[in-house]
Amino acid sequence: MSDNVLHAVAGAGGGVLSMVLTYPLITLSTRSQVESKRAQTTVLDATRHIIQREGFSGLYAGLDSAVFGISVTNFVYYYWYEWSRAAFENAAVKAGRSRKLSTVESMIAGAVAGSATVLITNPIWVVNTRMTARKRGAPPPSPSLKPTLAEPTPRPAAPTTIGEVKALLKEGGIGAFFAGVMPALVLVINPILQYTIFEQLKNLLERRRKRSVTPTDAFWLGALGKLVATGLTYPYITVKARMHVAGKNEHVSVLTALRKIVKEEGWSGLYGGIAPKLVQSVITAAFLFAFKDALFKVAQATLRNRRAQAAKLLLLKK
């Protein structure tokens, strides 16, 4: 198994673990992004509202599609990132230069990996965003069946992945699964910034310490990279989320969506849910880099041991 496949598997595993740990923050951020300014409240009030209406499970709406999505996303991203990185490193060795990636090379590798990931996984995240935001609620009760004051308001039924897929196909066909793909492609700059900052700080740290970084180092470097990247690209994250949940007749261009939000809600509308998103993004990225680094080393050691055992068995047979 090649190193780029090992990195892809480790990235997928690290992504799933970090996603599960921070998913309630993703729910809070996504709902803040897709609601208008009038509906937004504090993070604490939003949490209470979700729990009262939907129970604790409401904080994990769409977790199944998110776990599937992050595993596929990270596998694809890390496979192509490491493939691009290996190509640059091999070219550097042939030219007699250092194997360490330059800033430009890191950005190009991130652009290649990010673009491939967006095109392959956008349908998964459209479904997940709709489930997390619960765009399709339960139908309103009939006037003759209004609940009395003594009767509790029924909780809306939790959407299912299959149900959302059917709804999307019915509403807009295959094209509905690629809603928001343009801002998503623009947002490729997010992982480019994140991984470029991470790689360059990692290279600097390894040169100073003269050894490879530890999972703890990766945790803090990953957190710093994600903090900068998310803070700079958040307006596009908001636009992408709203385009994912837009109805069939609501799809507009990225610039039109940006202007509409600013006109109706002010500039602050572009930053709805940024507090939980920053916290979630930074914590998720920190755990992702730490988990990925640890999982890669474990996978690499396991593969090395298996190869050694296989070689011993061959010698014994001879």
mmCIF file of C-alpha atoms in Angstrom, residues 5-313:
data_model
loop_
_atom_site.group_PDB
_atom_site.id
_atom_site.type_symbol
_atom_site.label_atom_id
_atom_site.label_comp_id
_atom_site.label_asym_id
_atom_site.label_seq_id
_atom_site.Cartn_x
_atom_site.Cartn_y
_atom_site.Cartn_z
ATOM 1 C CA VAL A 5 -3.311 5.645 0.275
ATOM 2 C CA LEU A 6 -2.169 5.368 3.924
ATOM 3 C CA HIS A 7 -2.494 9.151 4.293
ATOM 4 C CA ALA A 8 -5.962 8.971 2.712
ATOM 5 C CA VAL A 9 -7.129 6.229 5.092
ATOM 6 C CA ALA A 10 -5.627 8.009 8.123
ATOM 7 C CA GLY A 11 -7.230 11.295 7.032
ATOM 8 C CA ALA A 12 -10.632 9.622 6.653
ATOM 9 C CA GLY A 13 -10.364 8.017 10.098
ATOM 10 C CA GLY A 14 -9.175 11.231 11.727
ATOM 11 C CA GLY A 15 -11.979 13.175 10.053
ATOM 12 C CA VAL A 16 -14.671 10.818 11.345
ATOM 13 C CA LEU A 17 -13.343 10.918 14.924
ATOM 14 C CA SER A 18 -13.057 14.716 14.977
ATOM 15 C CA MET A 19 -16.483 15.142 13.309
ATOM 16 C CA VAL A 20 -18.273 13.003 15.915
ATOM 17 C CA LEU A 21 -16.629 14.948 18.746
ATOM 18 C CA THR A 22 -17.704 18.377 17.463
ATOM 19 C CA TYR A 23 -20.948 17.721 15.548
ATOM 20 C CA PRO A 24 -23.350 19.712 17.821
ATOM 21 C CA LEU A 25 -21.323 22.843 17.003
ATOM 22 C CA ILE A 26 -21.724 22.087 13.280
ATOM 23 C CA THR A 27 -25.503 21.878 13.761
ATOM 24 C CA LEU A 28 -25.629 25.229 15.577
ATOM 25 C CA SER A 29 -23.427 26.937 12.998
ATOM 26 C CA THR A 30 -25.307 25.540 9.982
ATOM 27 C CA ARG A 31 -28.707 26.593 11.326
ATOM 28 C CA SER A 32 -27.380 30.080 12.057
ATOM 29 C CA GLN A 33 -26.039 30.316 8.493
ATOM 30 C CA VAL A 34 -29.296 29.354 6.776
ATOM 31 C CA GLU A 35 -31.675 31.384 8.977
ATOM 32 C CA SER A 36 -32.340 35.060 8.467
ATOM 33 C CA LYS A 37 -30.993 37.666 10.862
ATOM 34 C CA ARG A 38 -34.439 38.009 12.473
ATOM 35 C CA ALA A 39 -34.403 34.345 13.529
ATOM 36 C CA GLN A 40 -30.892 34.285 14.953
ATOM 37 C CA THR A 41 -30.322 34.095 18.684
ATOM 38 C CA THR A 42 -27.391 33.423 20.963
ATOM 39 C CA VAL A 43 -25.641 30.047 20.777
ATOM 40 C CA LEU A 44 -27.038 29.093 24.201
ATOM 41 C CA ASP A 45 -30.621 30.035 23.233
ATOM 42 C CA ALA A 46 -30.277 28.157 19.932
ATOM 43 C CA THR A 47 -29.089 25.053 21.792
ATOM 44 C CA ARG A 48 -32.031 25.202 24.210
ATOM 45 C CA HIS A 49 -34.468 25.744 21.325
ATOM 46 C CA ILE A 50 -33.192 22.686 19.426
ATOM 47 C CA ILE A 51 -33.277 20.465 22.524
ATOM 48 C CA GLN A 52 -36.811 21.630 23.466
ATOM 49 C CA ARG A 53 -38.208 21.041 19.965
ATOM 50 C CA GLU A 54 -36.235 17.998 18.873
ATOM 51 C CA GLY A 55 -34.503 16.539 21.908
ATOM 52 C CA PHE A 56 -30.741 15.998 22.206
ATOM 53 C CA SER A 57 -30.859 14.030 18.958
ATOM 54 C CA GLY A 58 -31.600 17.337 17.191
ATOM 55 C CA LEU A 59 -27.992 18.393 17.841
ATOM 56 C CA TYR A 60 -26.896 15.376 15.799
ATOM 57 C CA ALA A 61 -29.291 15.798 12.857
ATOM 58 C CA GLY A 62 -27.586 14.504 9.707
ATOM 59 C CA LEU A 63 -24.678 12.885 11.572
ATOM 60 C CA ASP A 64 -24.867 9.707 9.471
ATOM 61 C CA SER A 65 -24.480 11.574 6.187
ATOM 62 C CA ALA A 66 -21.802 13.816 7.755
ATOM 63 C CA VAL A 67 -19.706 10.826 8.873
ATOM 64 C CA PHE A 68 -20.012 9.292 5.414
ATOM 65 C CA GLY A 69 -19.286 12.662 3.813
ATOM 66 C CA ILE A 70 -16.213 13.476 5.910
ATOM 67 C CA SER A 71 -14.715 10.012 5.407
ATOM 68 C CA VAL A 72 -15.116 10.271 1.616
ATOM 69 C CA THR A 73 -14.046 13.933 1.577
ATOM 70 C CA ASN A 74 -10.890 13.373 3.603
ATOM 71 C CA PHE A 75 -9.985 10.180 1.735
ATOM 72 C CA VAL A 76 -10.248 11.942 -1.633
ATOM 73 C CA TYR A 77 -8.537 15.100 -0.388
ATOM 74 C CA TYR A 78 -5.568 13.423 1.244
ATOM 75 C CA TYR A 79 -5.106 10.968 -1.623
ATOM 76 C CA TRP A 80 -4.807 13.746 -4.194
ATOM 77 C CA TYR A 81 -2.871 16.045 -1.857
ATOM 78 C CA GLU A 82 -0.253 13.391 -1.145
ATOM 79 C CA TRP A 83 -0.184 12.412 -4.821
ATOM 80 C CA SER A 84 0.511 16.043 -5.801
ATOM 81 C CA ARG A 85 2.983 16.410 -2.985
ATOM 82 C CA ALA A 86 4.898 13.286 -4.049
ATOM 83 C CA ALA A 87 5.051 14.618 -7.621
ATOM 84 C CA PHE A 88 6.610 17.883 -6.406
ATOM 85 C CA GLU A 89 9.045 16.064 -4.104
ATOM 86 C CA ASN A 90 10.196 13.699 -6.875
ATOM 87 C CA ALA A 91 10.715 16.676 -9.196
ATOM 88 C CA ALA A 92 12.724 18.430 -6.472
ATOM 89 C CA VAL A 93 14.958 15.387 -5.933
ATOM 90 C CA LYS A 94 15.653 15.136 -9.676
ATOM 91 C CA ALA A 95 16.538 18.842 -9.729
ATOM 92 C CA GLY A 96 18.831 18.427 -6.716
ATOM 93 C CA ARG A 97 16.649 20.566 -4.424
ATOM 94 C CA SER A 98 15.187 19.987 -0.942
ATOM 95 C CA ARG A 99 12.180 17.640 -0.764
ATOM 96 C CA LYS A 100 10.287 20.128 1.423
ATOM 97 C CA LEU A 101 7.390 21.817 -0.406
ATOM 98 C CA SER A 102 7.598 25.548 -1.012
ATOM 99 C CA THR A 103 4.632 27.788 -0.211
ATOM 100 C CA VAL A 104 3.572 27.889 -3.886
ATOM 101 C CA GLU A 105 3.891 24.097 -4.246
ATOM 102 C CA SER A 106 1.786 23.572 -1.110
ATOM 103 C CA MET A 107 -0.905 25.866 -2.521
ATOM 104 C CA ILE A 108 -0.954 24.099 -5.902
ATOM 105 C CA ALA A 109 -1.190 20.676 -4.221
ATOM 106 C CA GLY A 110 -4.052 21.994 -2.088
ATOM 107 C CA ALA A 111 -5.836 23.420 -5.145
ATOM 108 C CA VAL A 112 -5.631 20.106 -7.026
ATOM 109 C CA ALA A 113 -6.847 18.110 -4.013
ATOM 110 C CA GLY A 114 -9.546 20.621 -3.074
ATOM 111 C CA SER A 115 -11.044 20.889 -6.565
ATOM 112 C CA ALA A 116 -11.228 17.103 -6.967
ATOM 113 C CA THR A 117 -12.821 16.784 -3.530
ATOM 114 C CA VAL A 118 -15.503 19.435 -4.181
ATOM 115 C CA LEU A 119 -16.632 17.910 -7.470
ATOM 116 C CA ILE A 120 -16.801 14.379 -6.049
ATOM 117 C CA THR A 121 -18.374 15.097 -2.653
ATOM 118 C CA ASN A 122 -20.665 18.135 -3.180
ATOM 119 C CA PRO A 123 -23.830 15.954 -3.447
ATOM 120 C CA ILE A 124 -23.078 14.419 -0.030
ATOM 121 C CA TRP A 125 -22.803 17.840 1.640
ATOM 122 C CA VAL A 126 -25.959 19.169 -0.011
ATOM 123 C CA VAL A 127 -27.898 16.290 1.589
ATOM 124 C CA ASN A 128 -26.123 16.768 4.929
ATOM 125 C CA THR A 129 -26.738 20.544 5.061
ATOM 126 C CA ARG A 130 -30.452 20.070 4.394
ATOM 127 C CA MET A 131 -30.686 17.404 7.102
ATOM 128 C CA THR A 132 -28.734 19.496 9.609
ATOM 129 C CA ALA A 133 -30.813 22.611 8.907
ATOM 130 C CA ARG A 134 -34.036 20.545 8.749
ATOM 131 C CA LYS A 135 -35.197 22.636 5.819
ATOM 132 C CA ARG A 136 -38.173 20.355 5.239
ATOM 133 C CA GLY A 137 -40.138 20.353 8.468
ATOM 134 C CA ALA A 138 -43.279 18.463 9.316
ATOM 135 C CA PRO A 139 -46.376 19.706 7.459
ATOM 136 C CA PRO A 140 -48.516 22.235 9.362
ATOM 137 C CA PRO A 141 -51.446 20.751 11.249
ATOM 138 C CA SER A 142 -54.936 20.954 9.794
ATOM 139 C CA PRO A 143 -57.114 23.748 11.295
ATOM 140 C CA SER A 144 -59.481 21.125 12.637
ATOM 141 C CA LEU A 145 -56.644 19.271 14.323
ATOM 142 C CA LYS A 146 -54.951 22.125 16.180
ATOM 143 C CA PRO A 147 -53.416 20.961 19.487
ATOM 144 C CA THR A 148 -55.066 22.203 22.658
ATOM 145 C CA LEU A 149 -53.137 24.046 25.333
ATOM 146 C CA ALA A 150 -52.818 20.822 27.302
ATOM 147 C CA GLU A 151 -51.311 18.953 24.388
ATOM 148 C CA PRO A 152 -47.585 19.319 23.691
ATOM 149 C CA THR A 153 -46.540 20.494 20.238
ATOM 150 C CA PRO A 154 -45.390 17.417 18.310
ATOM 151 C CA ARG A 155 -41.703 17.303 17.417
ATOM 152 C CA PRO A 156 -40.951 17.419 13.695
ATOM 153 C CA ALA A 157 -39.996 14.064 12.254
ATOM 154 C CA ALA A 158 -36.255 13.665 11.798
ATOM 155 C CA PRO A 159 -35.344 13.642 8.103
ATOM 156 C CA THR A 160 -33.579 10.587 6.691
ATOM 157 C CA THR A 161 -30.748 10.475 4.170
ATOM 158 C CA ILE A 162 -32.828 8.494 1.666
ATOM 159 C CA GLY A 163 -35.755 10.878 2.173
ATOM 160 C CA GLU A 164 -33.584 13.911 1.440
ATOM 161 C CA VAL A 165 -32.100 12.264 -1.666
ATOM 162 C CA LYS A 166 -35.620 11.541 -2.999
ATOM 163 C CA ALA A 167 -36.740 15.099 -2.176
ATOM 164 C CA LEU A 168 -33.765 16.614 -4.008
ATOM 165 C CA LEU A 169 -34.365 14.469 -7.083
ATOM 166 C CA LYS A 170 -38.031 15.470 -7.064
ATOM 167 C CA GLU A 171 -37.327 19.182 -6.563
ATOM 168 C CA GLY A 172 -34.462 19.757 -8.991
ATOM 169 C CA GLY A 173 -33.182 16.533 -10.476
ATOM 170 C CA ILE A 174 -29.479 15.663 -10.535
ATOM 171 C CA GLY A 175 -28.548 19.344 -10.774
ATOM 172 C CA ALA A 176 -29.899 19.922 -7.245
ATOM 173 C CA PHE A 177 -27.028 17.846 -5.841
ATOM 174 C CA PHE A 178 -24.554 20.397 -7.198
ATOM 175 C CA ALA A 179 -26.177 23.450 -5.631
ATOM 176 C CA GLY A 180 -23.503 25.700 -4.183
ATOM 177 C CA VAL A 181 -20.708 24.053 -6.149
ATOM 178 C CA MET A 182 -19.321 27.426 -7.314
ATOM 179 C CA PRO A 183 -18.865 28.900 -3.810
ATOM 180 C CA ALA A 184 -17.546 25.472 -2.779
ATOM 181 C CA LEU A 185 -14.893 25.711 -5.514
ATOM 182 C CA VAL A 186 -14.066 29.236 -4.340
ATOM 183 C CA LEU A 187 -13.801 27.802 -0.831
ATOM 184 C CA VAL A 188 -11.013 25.506 -2.025
ATOM 185 C CA ILE A 189 -8.909 28.447 -0.845
ATOM 186 C CA ASN A 190 -9.877 27.457 2.736
ATOM 187 C CA PRO A 191 -7.958 24.149 2.795
ATOM 188 C CA ILE A 192 -5.238 25.719 0.614
ATOM 189 C CA LEU A 193 -4.651 28.357 3.308
ATOM 190 C CA GLN A 194 -5.069 25.801 6.103
ATOM 191 C CA TYR A 195 -2.629 23.221 4.730
ATOM 192 C CA THR A 196 -0.133 25.783 3.457
ATOM 193 C CA ILE A 197 0.055 27.373 6.913
ATOM 194 C CA PHE A 198 0.274 23.907 8.480
ATOM 195 C CA GLU A 199 2.997 22.664 6.108
ATOM 196 C CA GLN A 200 5.160 25.754 6.388
ATOM 197 C CA LEU A 201 4.916 25.893 10.201
ATOM 198 C CA LYS A 202 5.586 22.145 10.326
ATOM 199 C CA ASN A 203 8.690 22.531 8.138
ATOM 200 C CA LEU A 204 9.895 25.409 10.309
ATOM 201 C CA LEU A 205 9.356 23.404 13.498
ATOM 202 C CA GLU A 206 11.109 20.317 12.104
ATOM 203 C CA ARG A 207 14.109 22.397 10.999
ATOM 204 C CA ARG A 208 14.418 23.960 14.457
ATOM 205 C CA ARG A 209 13.929 20.704 16.389
ATOM 206 C CA LYS A 210 15.645 18.451 13.846
ATOM 207 C CA ARG A 211 12.916 15.802 14.243
ATOM 208 C CA SER A 212 9.399 15.114 12.956
ATOM 209 C CA VAL A 213 6.423 16.785 14.623
ATOM 210 C CA THR A 214 4.411 14.936 17.262
ATOM 211 C CA PRO A 215 0.586 14.508 17.271
ATOM 212 C CA THR A 216 0.470 17.291 19.891
ATOM 213 C CA ASP A 217 2.420 19.614 17.587
ATOM 214 C CA ALA A 218 0.082 18.685 14.722
ATOM 215 C CA PHE A 219 -2.918 19.481 16.977
ATOM 216 C CA TRP A 220 -1.822 23.086 17.591
ATOM 217 C CA LEU A 221 -0.513 23.724 14.062
ATOM 218 C CA GLY A 222 -3.763 22.385 12.593
ATOM 219 C CA ALA A 223 -5.816 24.589 14.903
ATOM 220 C CA LEU A 224 -3.879 27.719 13.926
ATOM 221 C CA GLY A 225 -4.133 26.986 10.203
ATOM 222 C CA LYS A 226 -7.879 26.413 10.373
ATOM 223 C CA LEU A 227 -8.502 29.520 12.496
ATOM 224 C CA VAL A 228 -6.928 31.780 9.882
ATOM 225 C CA ALA A 229 -8.516 29.990 6.898
ATOM 226 C CA THR A 230 -12.074 29.938 8.285
ATOM 227 C CA GLY A 231 -11.966 33.515 9.508
ATOM 228 C CA LEU A 232 -10.990 34.749 6.030
ATOM 229 C CA THR A 233 -13.462 32.658 4.004
ATOM 230 C CA TYR A 234 -16.556 32.617 6.257
ATOM 231 C CA PRO A 235 -18.874 34.766 4.033
ATOM 232 C CA TYR A 236 -18.553 32.182 1.261
ATOM 233 C CA ILE A 237 -19.254 29.391 3.758
ATOM 234 C CA THR A 238 -22.536 31.168 4.619
ATOM 235 C CA VAL A 239 -23.481 31.568 0.943
ATOM 236 C CA LYS A 240 -22.701 27.908 0.212
ATOM 237 C CA ALA A 241 -24.908 26.740 3.106
ATOM 238 C CA ARG A 242 -27.835 28.880 1.934
ATOM 239 C CA MET A 243 -27.507 27.675 -1.648
ATOM 240 C CA HIS A 244 -27.599 24.083 -0.407
ATOM 241 C CA VAL A 245 -31.028 24.594 1.193
ATOM 242 C CA ALA A 246 -32.488 26.932 -1.434
ATOM 243 C CA GLY A 247 -35.698 25.875 -3.135
ATOM 244 C CA LYS A 248 -35.955 25.037 -6.825
ATOM 245 C CA ASN A 249 -36.810 28.619 -7.801
ATOM 246 C CA GLU A 250 -34.348 30.283 -5.416
ATOM 247 C CA HIS A 251 -31.014 29.356 -7.022
ATOM 248 C CA VAL A 252 -28.964 32.468 -7.858
ATOM 249 C CA SER A 253 -25.333 33.295 -8.536
ATOM 250 C CA VAL A 254 -22.774 33.642 -5.749
ATOM 251 C CA LEU A 255 -22.512 37.437 -6.143
ATOM 252 C CA THR A 256 -26.297 37.824 -6.212
ATOM 253 C CA ALA A 257 -26.579 35.748 -3.032
ATOM 254 C CA LEU A 258 -23.903 37.855 -1.334
ATOM 255 C CA ARG A 259 -25.645 41.119 -2.314
ATOM 256 C CA LYS A 260 -29.032 39.815 -1.161
ATOM 257 C CA ILE A 261 -27.732 38.880 2.294
ATOM 258 C CA VAL A 262 -25.969 42.233 2.745
ATOM 259 C CA LYS A 263 -29.058 44.157 1.555
ATOM 260 C CA GLU A 264 -31.557 42.295 3.765
ATOM 261 C CA GLU A 265 -29.434 41.572 6.841
ATOM 262 C CA GLY A 266 -26.404 43.849 6.659
ATOM 263 C CA TRP A 267 -22.781 42.738 6.618
ATOM 264 C CA SER A 268 -23.327 40.837 9.857
ATOM 265 C CA GLY A 269 -25.607 38.465 7.946
ATOM 266 C CA LEU A 270 -22.534 37.050 6.195
ATOM 267 C CA TYR A 271 -21.120 36.058 9.569
ATOM 268 C CA GLY A 272 -24.142 34.336 11.113
ATOM 269 C CA GLY A 273 -23.018 31.427 13.282
ATOM 270 C CA ILE A 274 -19.345 32.350 13.029
ATOM 271 C CA ALA A 275 -18.689 31.836 16.761
ATOM 272 C CA PRO A 276 -19.699 28.143 16.909
ATOM 273 C CA LYS A 277 -18.194 27.627 13.426
ATOM 274 C CA LEU A 278 -14.801 28.983 14.446
ATOM 275 C CA VAL A 279 -14.802 26.922 17.625
ATOM 276 C CA GLN A 280 -15.958 23.805 15.751
ATOM 277 C CA SER A 281 -13.563 24.309 12.819
ATOM 278 C CA VAL A 282 -10.532 24.917 14.994
ATOM 279 C CA ILE A 283 -11.256 22.003 17.353
ATOM 280 C CA THR A 284 -12.131 19.675 14.459
ATOM 281 C CA ALA A 285 -9.002 20.606 12.512
ATOM 282 C CA ALA A 286 -6.820 20.266 15.601
ATOM 283 C CA PHE A 287 -8.161 16.794 16.389
ATOM 284 C CA LEU A 288 -8.080 15.845 12.698
ATOM 285 C CA PHE A 289 -4.375 16.612 12.328
ATOM 286 C CA ALA A 290 -3.568 14.948 15.649
ATOM 287 C CA PHE A 291 -5.651 11.827 14.877
ATOM 288 C CA LYS A 292 -4.387 11.634 11.283
ATOM 289 C CA ASP A 293 -0.750 11.881 12.367
ATOM 290 C CA ALA A 294 -1.234 9.193 15.007
ATOM 291 C CA LEU A 295 -3.295 6.905 12.726
ATOM 292 C CA PHE A 296 -0.767 7.252 9.898
ATOM 293 C CA LYS A 297 2.108 6.243 12.160
ATOM 294 C CA VAL A 298 0.119 3.277 13.515
ATOM 295 C CA ALA A 299 -0.884 2.171 10.000
ATOM 296 C CA GLN A 300 2.680 2.586 8.747
ATOM 297 C CA ALA A 301 4.104 0.552 11.664
ATOM 298 C CA THR A 302 1.437 -2.147 11.224
ATOM 299 C CA LEU A 303 2.162 -2.436 7.504
ATOM 300 C CA ARG A 304 5.906 -2.567 8.168
ATOM 301 C CA ASN A 305 5.444 -5.365 10.729
ATOM 302 C CA ARG A 306 3.236 -7.363 8.368
ATOM 303 C CA ARG A 307 5.791 -7.068 5.600
ATOM 304 C CA ALA A 308 8.526 -8.194 7.973
ATOM 305 C CA GLN A 309 6.423 -11.178 9.084
ATOM 306 C CA ALA A 310 5.647 -12.079 5.475
ATOM 307 C CA ALA A 311 9.354 -11.925 4.635
ATOM 308 C CA LYS A 312 10.176 -14.224 7.587
ATOM 309 C CA LEU A 313 7.540 -16.739 6.488
#
